[in-house]
Structures are given as C-alpha cells and as structure tokens.
Short mmCIF file of C-alpha atoms in Angstrom, two decimals:
data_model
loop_
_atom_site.label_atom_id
_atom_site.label_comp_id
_atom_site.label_asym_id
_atom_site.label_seq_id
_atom_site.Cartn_x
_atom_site.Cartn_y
_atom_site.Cartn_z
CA UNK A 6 84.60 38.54 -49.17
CA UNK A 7 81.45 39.68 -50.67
CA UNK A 8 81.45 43.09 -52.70
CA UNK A 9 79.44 46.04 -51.33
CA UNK A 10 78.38 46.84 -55.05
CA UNK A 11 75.59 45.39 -57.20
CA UNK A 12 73.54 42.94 -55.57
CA UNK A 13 75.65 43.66 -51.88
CA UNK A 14 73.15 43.90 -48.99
CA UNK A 15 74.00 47.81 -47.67
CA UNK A 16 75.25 46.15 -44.01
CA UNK A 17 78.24 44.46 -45.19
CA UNK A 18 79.50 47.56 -46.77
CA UNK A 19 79.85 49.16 -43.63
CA UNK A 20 81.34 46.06 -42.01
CA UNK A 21 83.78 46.13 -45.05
CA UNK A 22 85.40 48.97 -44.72
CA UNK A 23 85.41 48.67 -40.91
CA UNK A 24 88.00 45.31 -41.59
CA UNK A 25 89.81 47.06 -44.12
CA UNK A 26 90.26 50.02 -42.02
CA UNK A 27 90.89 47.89 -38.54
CA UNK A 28 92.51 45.02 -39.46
CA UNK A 29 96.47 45.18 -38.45
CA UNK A 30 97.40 42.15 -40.12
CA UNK A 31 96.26 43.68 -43.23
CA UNK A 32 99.45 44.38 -45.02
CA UNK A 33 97.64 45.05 -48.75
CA UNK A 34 94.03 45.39 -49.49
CA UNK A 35 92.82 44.76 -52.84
CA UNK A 36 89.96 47.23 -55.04
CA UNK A 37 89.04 45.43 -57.86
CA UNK A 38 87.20 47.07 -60.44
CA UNK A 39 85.26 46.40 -63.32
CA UNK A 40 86.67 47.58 -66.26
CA UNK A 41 83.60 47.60 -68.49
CA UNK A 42 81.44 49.46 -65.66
CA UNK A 43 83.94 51.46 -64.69
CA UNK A 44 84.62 53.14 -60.92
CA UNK A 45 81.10 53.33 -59.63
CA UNK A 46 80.36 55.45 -56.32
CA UNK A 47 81.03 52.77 -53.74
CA UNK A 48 84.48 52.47 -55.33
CA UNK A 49 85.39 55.98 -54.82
CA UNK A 50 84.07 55.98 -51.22
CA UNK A 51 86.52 52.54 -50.89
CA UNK A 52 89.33 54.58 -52.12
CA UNK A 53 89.12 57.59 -50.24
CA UNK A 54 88.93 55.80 -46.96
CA UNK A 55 92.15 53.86 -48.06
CA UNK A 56 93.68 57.03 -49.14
CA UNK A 57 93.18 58.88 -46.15
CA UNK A 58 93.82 55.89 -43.75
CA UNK A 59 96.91 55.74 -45.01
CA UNK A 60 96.27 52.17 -45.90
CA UNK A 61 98.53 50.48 -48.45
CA UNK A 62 96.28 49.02 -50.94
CA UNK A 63 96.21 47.93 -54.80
CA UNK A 64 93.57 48.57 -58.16
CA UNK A 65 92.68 45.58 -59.98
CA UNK A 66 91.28 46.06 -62.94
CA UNK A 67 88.81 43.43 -63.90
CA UNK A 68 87.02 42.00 -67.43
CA UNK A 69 89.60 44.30 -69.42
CA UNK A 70 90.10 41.34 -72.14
CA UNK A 71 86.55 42.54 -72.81
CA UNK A 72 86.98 45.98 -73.47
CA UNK A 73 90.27 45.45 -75.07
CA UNK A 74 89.03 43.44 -77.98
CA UNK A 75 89.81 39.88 -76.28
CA UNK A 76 93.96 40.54 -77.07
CA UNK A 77 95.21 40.50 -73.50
CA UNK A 78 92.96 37.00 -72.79
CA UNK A 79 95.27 35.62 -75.53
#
C-alpha cells in the first residue's frame, strides 16, 4: 500500500485512512516510521485516527540501524 507521505499523491491519503478505519477484517494495522525523519504530521494525523477509532494497531520503526551507528544491522 502506498504511503501518504513524501512523494504520496494527497487522494490516497484520504482513501488510506478510510480502509484502515473501515476495514473489519483488519485485525492489526501497521505505522511505520522513519526513524531518521522522525514522526512527521501525516503520522500523527494516522495515529490519532487509530487512537480514537479504537483500532488495534502497531509502530514500526524504520532505518534505525542508521541512526544507531549500524549495531542493530549486525
């Protein structure tokens, strides 16, 4: 599923969070963020739908080998 970040066309972030917020079947949803950027505004609009849907959901962080000196990638 395409990200509704850098790059995203501003349509399929709407359409995103209308699946993650309508989809039943949905048992986890998935945030992943970029460690080295950090949680950017369309992440905390993600989360705060999730949080107040009540919707069970999980933070991946991303690229932390990078920001952690490369230890964890070994």
């Amino acid at each position: 599923m395409p990200g509704y970040g850098y790059g995203s066309r501003a349509e399929w972030g709407v359409e995103i969070v209308k699946y993650l917020q309508r989809r039943e079947q949905l048992g986890m949803r998935f945030l992943l963020i970029d460690a080295e950027v950090g949680v950017q505004g369309g992440d905390r609009r993600v989360l705060e739908i999730l949080v107040r849907g009540g919707l069970a959901f999980t933070l991946v962080l991303s690229k932390v080998d990078r920001i952690v000196g490369g230890e964890w990638g070994e």
